[in-house]
Short mmCIF file of C-alpha atoms (C1' of nucleotides) in Angstrom, two decimals:
data_model
loop_
_atom_site.label_atom_id
_atom_site.label_comp_id
_atom_site.label_asym_id
_atom_site.label_seq_id
_atom_site.Cartn_x
_atom_site.Cartn_y
_atom_site.Cartn_z
CA MET A 940 -23.62 8.47 13.61
CA ALA A 941 -23.76 6.26 10.59
CA GLU A 942 -26.60 7.65 8.53
CA GLU A 943 -25.87 6.37 5.06
CA ASP A 944 -27.66 8.48 2.46
CA VAL A 945 -29.33 11.50 3.98
CA PRO A 946 -31.05 12.56 0.80
CA HIS A 947 -31.64 16.24 1.00
CA ARG A 948 -34.73 16.43 3.13
CA PRO A 949 -36.87 19.14 1.55
CA GLY A 950 -37.99 20.98 4.68
CA ARG A 951 -34.31 21.97 4.65
CA TRP A 952 -31.84 20.73 7.12
CA ARG A 953 -29.28 22.98 8.69
CA SER A 954 -27.76 22.22 5.29
CA GLY A 955 -24.19 21.70 6.37
CA ALA A 956 -24.82 18.10 7.26
CA GLU A 957 -25.41 17.27 3.65
CA SER A 958 -21.97 18.56 2.63
CA LYS A 959 -20.38 16.68 5.46
CA GLN A 960 -21.93 13.45 4.29
CA ARG A 961 -20.89 14.07 0.70
CA ILE A 962 -17.32 14.63 1.84
CA LEU A 963 -17.38 11.44 3.87
CA ARG A 964 -18.81 9.42 1.05
CA THR A 965 -16.24 10.75 -1.41
CA ALA A 966 -13.42 10.27 1.05
CA ARG A 967 -14.33 6.62 1.50
CA GLU A 968 -14.35 6.13 -2.22
CA LEU A 969 -10.98 7.75 -2.86
CA PHE A 970 -9.23 6.34 0.20
CA GLY A 971 -10.54 2.97 -0.90
CA ARG A 972 -9.19 3.40 -4.39
CA HIS A 973 -5.82 5.03 -3.78
CA GLY A 974 -5.08 4.59 -0.10
CA TYR A 975 -4.24 7.24 2.48
CA ARG A 976 -1.06 8.53 0.88
CA GLY A 977 -2.38 8.29 -2.64
CA THR A 978 -5.33 10.53 -1.82
CA THR A 979 -5.14 14.28 -1.26
CA VAL A 980 -7.61 16.38 0.64
CA ARG A 981 -7.96 18.57 -2.41
CA ALA A 982 -8.86 15.62 -4.60
CA ILE A 983 -11.58 14.66 -2.15
CA ALA A 984 -12.85 18.22 -1.96
CA THR A 985 -12.94 18.58 -5.72
CA ALA A 986 -14.72 15.29 -6.23
CA ALA A 987 -17.20 16.15 -3.50
CA GLU A 988 -17.69 19.58 -5.05
CA VAL A 989 -16.81 21.51 -1.94
CA ASP A 990 -13.96 23.80 -0.95
CA PRO A 991 -10.87 22.15 0.54
CA ALA A 992 -11.13 24.43 3.55
CA MET A 993 -14.49 22.90 4.30
CA VAL A 994 -12.97 19.49 4.71
CA PHE A 995 -10.73 20.84 7.43
CA TYR A 996 -13.61 22.75 8.93
CA PHE A 997 -15.51 19.51 9.44
CA PHE A 998 -12.74 17.04 10.17
CA GLY A 999 -9.79 19.09 11.38
CA THR A 1000 -7.03 17.13 9.73
CA LYS A 1001 -6.54 14.60 6.98
CA GLN A 1002 -6.05 11.94 9.63
CA GLY A 1003 -9.31 13.03 11.23
CA LEU A 1004 -11.12 12.60 7.95
CA PHE A 1005 -9.55 9.19 7.44
CA ALA A 1006 -10.55 8.13 10.92
CA ALA A 1007 -14.11 9.21 10.28
CA ALA A 1008 -14.08 7.44 6.94
CA ILE A 1009 -13.07 4.07 8.31
CA GLU A 1010 -15.45 4.26 11.23
CA MET A 1011 -17.38 1.39 9.77
CA SER A 1012 -20.78 2.89 9.39
CA GLY A 1013 -22.79 -0.27 9.20
CA ALA A 1014 -20.68 -1.56 6.35
CA VAL A 1015 -18.96 -4.62 7.72
CA PRO A 1016 -19.87 -5.39 11.36
CA PRO A 1017 -23.42 -6.71 10.81
CA ALA A 1018 -22.07 -8.86 8.01
CA ILE A 1019 -19.33 -10.13 10.26
CA GLU A 1020 -21.91 -11.08 12.86
CA SER A 1021 -23.64 -13.38 10.44
CA ILE A 1022 -20.41 -15.29 9.92
CA PHE A 1023 -20.16 -16.35 13.52
CA THR A 1024 -23.78 -17.20 14.13
CA GLY A 1025 -24.17 -20.69 12.81
CA GLY A 1026 -21.18 -22.44 14.28
CA LEU A 1027 -18.19 -23.97 12.58
CA ASP A 1028 -20.20 -25.91 10.04
CA GLY A 1029 -19.89 -24.27 6.65
CA MET A 1030 -18.10 -21.32 8.16
CA GLY A 1031 -15.41 -21.40 5.50
CA ASP A 1032 -18.00 -20.80 2.85
CA ARG A 1033 -19.67 -18.06 4.87
CA ILE A 1034 -16.41 -16.24 5.44
CA VAL A 1035 -15.53 -16.20 1.75
CA ARG A 1036 -19.02 -15.23 0.61
CA THR A 1037 -19.46 -12.48 3.20
CA LEU A 1038 -16.06 -11.04 2.45
CA LEU A 1039 -16.53 -10.98 -1.29
CA GLU A 1040 -20.12 -9.85 -1.32
CA ASN A 1041 -19.35 -6.88 0.88
CA LEU A 1042 -16.19 -5.94 -0.94
CA ASP A 1043 -17.79 -6.32 -4.35
CA LYS A 1044 -20.64 -4.08 -3.32
CA SER A 1045 -18.36 -1.16 -2.62
CA ASP A 1046 -14.67 -0.56 -2.49
CA ARG A 1047 -15.17 1.88 0.35
CA THR A 1048 -15.24 -0.63 3.12
CA PRO A 1049 -12.85 -0.14 6.04
CA LEU A 1050 -11.01 -3.33 5.17
CA VAL A 1051 -10.16 -2.14 1.67
CA MET A 1052 -9.26 1.37 2.80
CA LEU A 1053 -6.99 0.04 5.50
CA THR A 1054 -5.45 -2.64 3.31
CA ARG A 1055 -4.63 -0.04 0.71
CA SER A 1056 -3.25 2.41 3.22
CA ALA A 1057 -1.31 0.14 5.55
CA PRO A 1058 1.68 -0.46 3.26
CA THR A 1059 2.65 3.21 3.10
CA ASP A 1060 1.15 4.56 6.31
CA GLU A 1061 2.16 3.30 9.71
CA GLN A 1062 -0.96 4.57 11.42
CA SER A 1063 -3.11 2.61 9.01
CA GLU A 1064 -0.93 -0.43 9.46
CA ALA A 1065 -1.59 -0.38 13.18
CA LEU A 1066 -5.30 0.23 12.66
CA LEU A 1067 -5.59 -2.67 10.26
CA ARG A 1068 -3.75 -4.97 12.62
CA GLU A 1069 -6.06 -4.01 15.46
CA PHE A 1070 -9.11 -4.33 13.25
CA ILE A 1071 -8.19 -7.85 12.23
CA ASP A 1072 -7.21 -8.85 15.74
CA ARG A 1073 -10.46 -7.60 17.15
CA GLU A 1074 -12.96 -8.54 14.46
CA ILE A 1075 -11.54 -11.80 13.23
CA THR A 1076 -8.69 -13.35 15.18
CA GLY A 1077 -10.29 -12.67 18.53
CA ARG A 1078 -13.67 -14.15 17.75
CA LEU A 1079 -12.29 -17.04 15.76
CA ALA A 1080 -9.79 -18.05 18.38
CA ALA A 1081 -12.43 -17.95 21.08
CA MET A 1082 -14.74 -20.06 18.99
CA LEU A 1083 -12.20 -22.68 18.00
CA ASP A 1084 -11.08 -23.40 21.51
CA ALA A 1085 -8.14 -25.61 20.53
CA PRO A 1086 -4.42 -25.52 21.29
CA ASP A 1087 -3.64 -24.38 17.75
CA ALA A 1088 -6.56 -21.96 17.56
CA ALA A 1089 -4.33 -18.94 17.11
CA LEU A 1090 -2.49 -20.51 14.22
CA ARG A 1091 -5.73 -21.54 12.56
CA ALA A 1092 -7.11 -18.03 12.91
CA GLY A 1093 -3.88 -16.71 11.42
CA MET A 1094 -4.27 -19.01 8.47
CA VAL A 1095 -7.77 -17.69 7.89
CA ASN A 1096 -6.44 -14.17 8.04
CA VAL A 1097 -3.92 -15.03 5.35
CA GLN A 1098 -6.77 -16.22 3.15
CA ILE A 1099 -8.75 -13.05 3.74
CA LEU A 1100 -5.84 -10.73 3.10
CA GLY A 1101 -4.64 -12.71 0.11
CA LEU A 1102 -8.09 -12.75 -1.41
CA ALA A 1103 -8.64 -9.04 -0.82
CA VAL A 1104 -5.26 -8.06 -2.24
CA ALA A 1105 -5.40 -10.40 -5.24
CA ARG A 1106 -8.97 -9.49 -6.21
CA TYR A 1107 -9.27 -5.82 -5.35
CA ILE A 1108 -5.79 -4.35 -5.27
CA VAL A 1109 -3.45 -6.20 -7.62
CA ARG A 1110 -6.37 -7.60 -9.61
CA ILE A 1111 -4.80 -10.91 -10.55
CA GLU A 1112 -6.69 -13.16 -12.92
CA PRO A 1113 -8.70 -15.28 -12.69
CA ILE A 1114 -9.31 -14.23 -9.09
CA ALA A 1115 -10.29 -10.70 -10.01
CA SER A 1116 -13.01 -11.61 -12.48
CA ALA A 1117 -14.33 -14.81 -10.95
CA SER A 1118 -17.84 -14.82 -9.56
CA VAL A 1119 -18.50 -15.05 -5.85
CA ASP A 1120 -19.87 -18.55 -6.38
CA GLU A 1121 -16.75 -19.73 -8.13
CA LEU A 1122 -14.49 -18.35 -5.45
CA ALA A 1123 -16.68 -19.70 -2.70
CA GLY A 1124 -16.40 -23.07 -4.38
CA SER A 1125 -12.63 -23.06 -4.40
CA PHE A 1126 -11.77 -21.04 -1.30
CA GLY A 1127 -14.62 -22.08 0.94
CA PRO A 1128 -13.23 -25.59 1.48
CA LEU A 1129 -9.75 -24.19 1.78
CA VAL A 1130 -10.77 -21.85 4.58
CA GLN A 1131 -12.77 -24.63 6.18
CA ARG A 1132 -9.66 -26.73 6.21
CA CYS A 1133 -7.83 -23.93 8.02
CA LEU A 1134 -10.59 -23.92 10.63
CA THR A 1135 -11.37 -27.56 11.22
CA GLY A 1136 -9.07 -29.68 9.05
CA ARG A 1137 -5.96 -31.54 9.93
CA THR A 1138 -3.00 -29.40 10.89
CA ALA A 1139 0.61 -30.41 10.94
CA LEU A 1140 2.12 -29.65 14.30
CA PRO A 1141 5.73 -30.50 13.51
CA GLY A 1142 8.32 -31.64 16.01
CA MET B 1035 24.45 -4.89 -13.28
CA ALA B 1036 23.78 -6.90 -10.19
CA GLU B 1037 26.93 -6.72 -8.11
CA GLU B 1038 25.73 -7.07 -4.55
CA ASP B 1039 28.29 -5.66 -2.13
CA VAL B 1040 31.11 -3.92 -3.92
CA PRO B 1041 33.10 -3.21 -0.82
CA HIS B 1042 35.29 -0.26 -1.53
CA ARG B 1043 38.12 -1.83 -3.45
CA PRO B 1044 41.24 -0.09 -2.17
CA GLY B 1045 43.05 0.45 -5.45
CA ARG B 1046 40.26 2.96 -5.87
CA TRP B 1047 37.50 2.57 -8.33
CA ARG B 1048 36.32 5.34 -10.55
CA SER B 1049 34.60 6.03 -7.22
CA GLY B 1050 31.21 7.04 -8.57
CA ALA B 1051 30.08 3.47 -8.89
CA GLU B 1052 30.32 3.02 -5.17
CA SER B 1053 27.90 5.85 -4.49
CA LYS B 1054 25.53 4.53 -7.09
CA GLN B 1055 25.47 1.16 -5.39
CA ARG B 1056 24.94 2.71 -1.98
CA ILE B 1057 21.99 4.67 -3.34
CA LEU B 1058 20.53 1.54 -4.88
CA ARG B 1059 20.96 -0.46 -1.74
CA THR B 1060 19.36 2.23 0.39
CA ALA B 1061 16.55 2.74 -2.08
CA ARG B 1062 15.70 -0.94 -1.97
CA GLU B 1063 15.60 -0.84 1.79
CA LEU B 1064 13.35 2.21 2.03
CA PHE B 1065 11.07 1.32 -0.84
CA GLY B 1066 10.73 -2.08 0.77
CA ARG B 1067 9.83 -0.58 4.11
CA HIS B 1068 7.57 2.30 3.15
CA GLY B 1069 6.58 1.72 -0.46
CA TYR B 1070 6.97 4.05 -3.41
CA ARG B 1071 4.78 6.86 -2.15
CA GLY B 1072 5.97 6.56 1.41
CA THR B 1073 9.57 7.07 0.40
CA THR B 1074 11.10 10.37 -0.69
CA VAL B 1075 14.19 10.79 -2.80
CA ARG B 1076 15.58 13.03 -0.13
CA ALA B 1077 15.12 10.38 2.52
CA ILE B 1078 17.02 7.91 0.37
CA ALA B 1079 19.78 10.42 -0.28
CA THR B 1080 20.13 11.25 3.39
CA ALA B 1081 20.21 7.61 4.44
CA ALA B 1082 22.73 6.83 1.71
CA GLU B 1083 24.80 9.83 2.78
CA VAL B 1084 24.81 11.47 -0.60
CA ASP B 1085 23.30 14.61 -2.01
CA PRO B 1086 19.75 14.41 -3.38
CA ALA B 1087 20.97 15.83 -6.67
CA MET B 1088 23.21 12.84 -7.08
CA VAL B 1089 20.26 10.50 -7.04
CA PHE B 1090 18.82 12.32 -10.02
CA TYR B 1091 22.21 12.46 -11.67
CA PHE B 1092 22.38 8.67 -11.64
CA PHE B 1093 18.77 7.69 -12.09
CA GLY B 1094 17.04 10.66 -13.69
CA THR B 1095 13.74 10.45 -11.88
CA LYS B 1096 12.24 8.82 -8.82
CA GLN B 1097 10.52 6.34 -11.09
CA GLY B 1098 13.85 5.56 -12.70
CA LEU B 1099 15.36 4.83 -9.33
CA PHE B 1100 12.44 2.63 -8.40
CA ALA B 1101 12.72 0.74 -11.65
CA ALA B 1102 16.41 0.15 -11.04
CA ALA B 1103 15.68 -0.91 -7.48
CA ILE B 1104 13.20 -3.61 -8.39
CA GLU B 1105 15.32 -4.95 -11.19
CA MET B 1106 15.75 -8.15 -9.27
CA SER B 1107 19.49 -8.31 -8.92
CA GLY B 1108 19.81 -11.98 -8.26
CA ALA B 1109 17.47 -11.78 -5.32
CA VAL B 1110 14.49 -13.87 -6.31
CA PRO B 1111 14.82 -15.45 -9.79
CA PRO B 1112 17.37 -18.15 -8.95
CA ALA B 1113 15.27 -19.03 -5.94
CA ILE B 1114 12.19 -19.21 -8.10
CA GLU B 1115 13.95 -21.58 -10.43
CA SER B 1116 14.50 -24.06 -7.66
CA ILE B 1117 10.77 -24.19 -7.00
CA PHE B 1118 9.96 -25.50 -10.42
CA THR B 1119 12.75 -28.00 -10.78
CA GLY B 1120 11.56 -31.05 -8.96
CA GLY B 1121 8.05 -31.43 -10.28
CA LEU B 1122 4.75 -31.13 -8.49
CA ASP B 1123 5.70 -33.41 -5.64
CA GLY B 1124 6.30 -31.37 -2.54
CA MET B 1125 6.03 -28.17 -4.51
CA GLY B 1126 3.68 -26.60 -1.97
CA ASP B 1127 6.34 -26.92 0.67
CA ARG B 1128 9.03 -25.57 -1.65
CA ILE B 1129 6.94 -22.55 -2.58
CA VAL B 1130 6.31 -21.59 1.03
CA ARG B 1131 9.89 -22.18 2.13
CA THR B 1132 11.46 -20.34 -0.79
CA LEU B 1133 9.12 -17.42 -0.37
CA LEU B 1134 9.69 -17.05 3.35
CA GLU B 1135 13.41 -17.70 3.33
CA ASN B 1136 14.00 -15.06 0.72
CA LEU B 1137 11.70 -12.52 2.27
CA ASP B 1138 13.05 -13.13 5.76
CA LYS B 1139 16.56 -12.58 4.52
CA SER B 1140 15.86 -9.08 3.36
CA ASP B 1141 12.84 -6.87 3.03
CA ARG B 1142 14.30 -5.36 -0.10
CA THR B 1143 13.14 -7.99 -2.49
CA PRO B 1144 11.16 -6.88 -5.54
CA LEU B 1145 8.09 -8.72 -4.30
CA VAL B 1146 8.00 -6.79 -1.05
CA MET B 1147 8.75 -3.45 -2.70
CA LEU B 1148 6.04 -3.96 -5.27
CA THR B 1149 3.52 -5.31 -2.80
CA ARG B 1150 4.07 -2.26 -0.61
CA SER B 1151 3.87 0.14 -3.49
CA ALA B 1152 1.03 -1.28 -5.54
CA PRO B 1153 -1.82 -0.11 -3.30
CA THR B 1154 -1.00 3.57 -3.71
CA ASP B 1155 0.85 3.61 -7.02
CA GLU B 1156 -0.75 2.47 -10.24
CA GLN B 1157 2.57 1.90 -11.99
CA SER B 1158 3.66 -0.44 -9.25
CA GLU B 1159 0.32 -2.17 -9.35
CA ALA B 1160 0.81 -2.98 -13.01
CA LEU B 1161 4.38 -4.07 -12.45
CA LEU B 1162 3.39 -6.39 -9.65
CA ARG B 1163 0.62 -7.90 -11.71
CA GLU B 1164 3.03 -8.54 -14.59
CA PHE B 1165 5.67 -9.87 -12.25
CA ILE B 1166 3.27 -12.41 -10.77
CA ASP B 1167 1.84 -13.34 -14.14
CA ARG B 1168 5.27 -13.92 -15.59
CA GLU B 1169 7.13 -15.51 -12.70
CA ILE B 1170 4.40 -17.54 -11.08
CA THR B 1171 1.10 -17.88 -12.90
CA GLY B 1172 2.72 -18.49 -16.25
CA ARG B 1173 5.07 -21.22 -15.14
CA LEU B 1174 2.59 -22.85 -12.82
CA ALA B 1175 -0.19 -22.95 -15.36
CA ALA B 1176 2.13 -24.47 -17.95
CA MET B 1177 3.25 -27.07 -15.50
CA LEU B 1178 -0.18 -28.05 -14.24
CA ASP B 1179 -1.64 -28.67 -17.65
CA ALA B 1180 -5.23 -29.11 -16.49
CA PRO B 1181 -8.52 -27.43 -17.37
CA ASP B 1182 -8.55 -25.55 -14.08
CA ALA B 1183 -4.84 -24.75 -14.13
CA ALA B 1184 -5.41 -21.02 -14.17
CA LEU B 1185 -7.68 -21.13 -11.16
CA ARG B 1186 -5.21 -23.30 -9.27
CA ALA B 1187 -2.38 -20.90 -10.05
CA GLY B 1188 -4.58 -18.06 -8.88
CA MET B 1189 -5.21 -19.84 -5.61
CA VAL B 1190 -1.47 -20.21 -5.10
CA ASN B 1191 -1.04 -16.52 -5.80
CA VAL B 1192 -3.57 -15.74 -3.10
CA GLN B 1193 -1.52 -17.80 -0.65
CA ILE B 1194 1.67 -16.01 -1.62
CA LEU B 1195 0.18 -12.54 -1.40
CA GLY B 1196 -1.68 -13.31 1.79
CA LEU B 1197 1.41 -14.71 3.41
CA ALA B 1198 3.56 -11.79 2.31
CA VAL B 1199 1.07 -9.18 3.48
CA ALA B 1200 0.24 -10.87 6.77
CA ARG B 1201 3.83 -11.57 7.73
CA TYR B 1202 5.76 -8.60 6.38
CA ILE B 1203 3.34 -5.73 5.95
CA VAL B 1204 0.51 -5.94 8.46
CA ARG B 1205 2.53 -8.24 10.73
CA ILE B 1206 -0.35 -10.30 12.07
CA GLU B 1207 0.36 -12.79 14.80
CA PRO B 1208 1.15 -15.62 14.95
CA ILE B 1209 2.07 -15.49 11.25
CA ALA B 1210 4.59 -12.69 11.69
CA SER B 1211 6.67 -14.40 14.37
CA ALA B 1212 6.32 -18.03 13.35
CA SER B 1213 9.38 -19.85 12.10
CA VAL B 1214 9.74 -20.88 8.49
CA ASP B 1215 9.36 -24.50 9.55
CA GLU B 1216 6.11 -23.86 11.34
CA LEU B 1217 4.64 -21.99 8.41
CA ALA B 1218 5.89 -24.57 5.95
CA GLY B 1219 4.15 -27.17 8.09
CA SER B 1220 0.80 -25.42 7.97
CA PHE B 1221 0.85 -23.69 4.60
CA GLY B 1222 2.82 -26.23 2.61
CA PRO B 1223 -0.04 -28.73 2.53
CA LEU B 1224 -2.51 -25.94 1.90
CA VAL B 1225 -0.61 -24.76 -1.15
CA GLN B 1226 -0.16 -28.34 -2.27
CA ARG B 1227 -3.89 -28.76 -2.13
CA CYS B 1228 -4.29 -25.72 -4.36
CA LEU B 1229 -1.92 -27.34 -6.84
CA THR B 1230 -2.92 -30.97 -6.89
CA GLY B 1231 -5.88 -31.48 -4.53
CA ARG B 1232 -9.53 -31.79 -5.25
CA THR B 1233 -11.21 -28.72 -6.61
CA ALA B 1234 -14.88 -27.92 -6.66
CA LEU B 1235 -15.95 -27.06 -10.15
CA PRO B 1236 -19.55 -26.03 -9.47
CA GLY B 1237 -22.41 -26.07 -11.92
"C1'" DG C 819 -21.43 27.11 6.62
"C1'" DT C 820 -18.86 28.55 2.88
"C1'" DC C 821 -15.27 30.66 0.36
"C1'" DT C 822 -10.78 33.54 -0.62
"C1'" DA C 823 -6.35 34.09 0.39
"C1'" DT C 824 -2.39 32.58 1.99
"C1'" DA C 825 1.07 30.64 5.21
"C1'" DA C 826 4.26 26.86 5.97
"C1'" DT C 827 6.24 22.95 4.41
"C1'" DT C 828 7.76 19.57 1.44
"C1'" DA C 829 8.61 17.06 -2.87
"C1'" DG C 830 10.55 16.31 -7.37
"C1'" DA C 831 13.67 18.19 -10.39
"C1'" DT C 832 17.36 21.44 -12.77
"C1'" DA C 833 21.48 24.63 -13.59
"C1'" DG C 834 25.80 25.28 -12.88
"C1'" DA C 835 30.09 25.87 -10.05
"C1'" DC C 836 33.90 23.07 -8.60
"C1'" DG D 900 31.20 12.89 -9.71
"C1'" DT D 901 29.72 15.87 -6.24
"C1'" DC D 902 27.56 19.67 -4.09
"C1'" DT D 903 25.13 24.48 -3.60
"C1'" DA D 904 21.47 26.90 -4.79
"C1'" DT D 905 17.24 27.27 -6.55
"C1'" DC D 906 12.78 26.59 -9.11
"C1'" DT D 907 8.26 24.93 -9.47
"C1'" DA D 908 4.49 22.67 -8.02
"C1'" DA D 909 1.71 20.53 -4.73
"C1'" DT D 910 0.27 19.59 -0.06
"C1'" DT D 911 -1.63 20.27 4.63
"C1'" DA D 912 -3.44 23.65 7.22
"C1'" DT D 913 -5.09 28.41 9.08
"C1'" DA D 914 -7.17 33.20 9.37
"C1'" DG D 915 -10.67 35.79 8.33
"C1'" DA D 916 -14.21 37.92 5.27
"C1'" DC D 917 -19.02 37.07 3.94
#
DNA sequence: GTCTATAATTAGATAGAC
DNA sequence: GTCTATCTAATTATAGAC
């Protein structure tokens, strides 16, 4: 699994695989742009230049296609790794940069697809929650090893979600048009503060 | 407009108004929970115990109903006012508290409805963007009166959106279950830093 | 593998009786 | 104002020919 770009090997493949990949690629794009409910199977089929029936032939159901689409085919995980290797020093900056660079590159990343779909689709909501718990909260909390580790990780999650929504979904200025460097400059220290700065533990 | 709770005055009203209010109330609840695309007119009608046709009789179209539903009937605006009276001192805390207190009270606030709907509905996306520009960015930027005012306002918007999404939509722990006081303790200073703290202006 | 045809369901919306 | 009945269009999904 996870062959990005299988470019029409001349010796001729069993030829169906190419269609399947085109469908997947298109699905990721449209789910990323309009979310699960805002995307129809027909729209995907049309954009991928195949018959709608073919989509069901390959993926069974719309949910099946969505599941296949978010199966992060190399998109995020390696990038996420690089965040955690290197310790807490400068991690705020790395988190912001990695997030933005990957999301800028393509709006078909699992995080965007899930963030777009979660608000109107309960399945996606659960998937996104699990995704964040597993990929971010879990690792962060383990790494921080402090009594308020969970809260700190939660604060980082708020930054990530807020940044993703403001820049890619609602497109609020100047967040939407700022360069990665600019945002790293302003949000890097902010995230770092969530990780290692002072925290008010009231009471 | 904007009578919350018109509780069945006995002398008998012209009786249609009551239904209209029930529809509106129900619409706000469902749009707030499932977003524009995740909510059907029929579902609203059923929950409001009226006929679907009646919804169209009163509001014309689904969009018309949505528009009427988000017309913030006293929900947020007065609360927003109180944020800005009092100056920059402690404003971070006031922003977080006001946001959470209002959103905790009911998930039928315009902000929640729009935030849920924007990802799958372009109309809602535009409305949310305008709403934020008008109610938050505009006032904040005017108040800050600094060269990087726009960026600072944007950073606050990221906090607001991130908090709203994490707590009310994706429901990430421990953000979702934390008390208002706890979150004010951790996010208040963070927001304050966005407003009045040091900012890296690179280059 | 790919397409045609179509079933089954559901959504938004309208006409018109009462 | 309220409801019945209905229309139209779109959606997910399947059966079956090629």
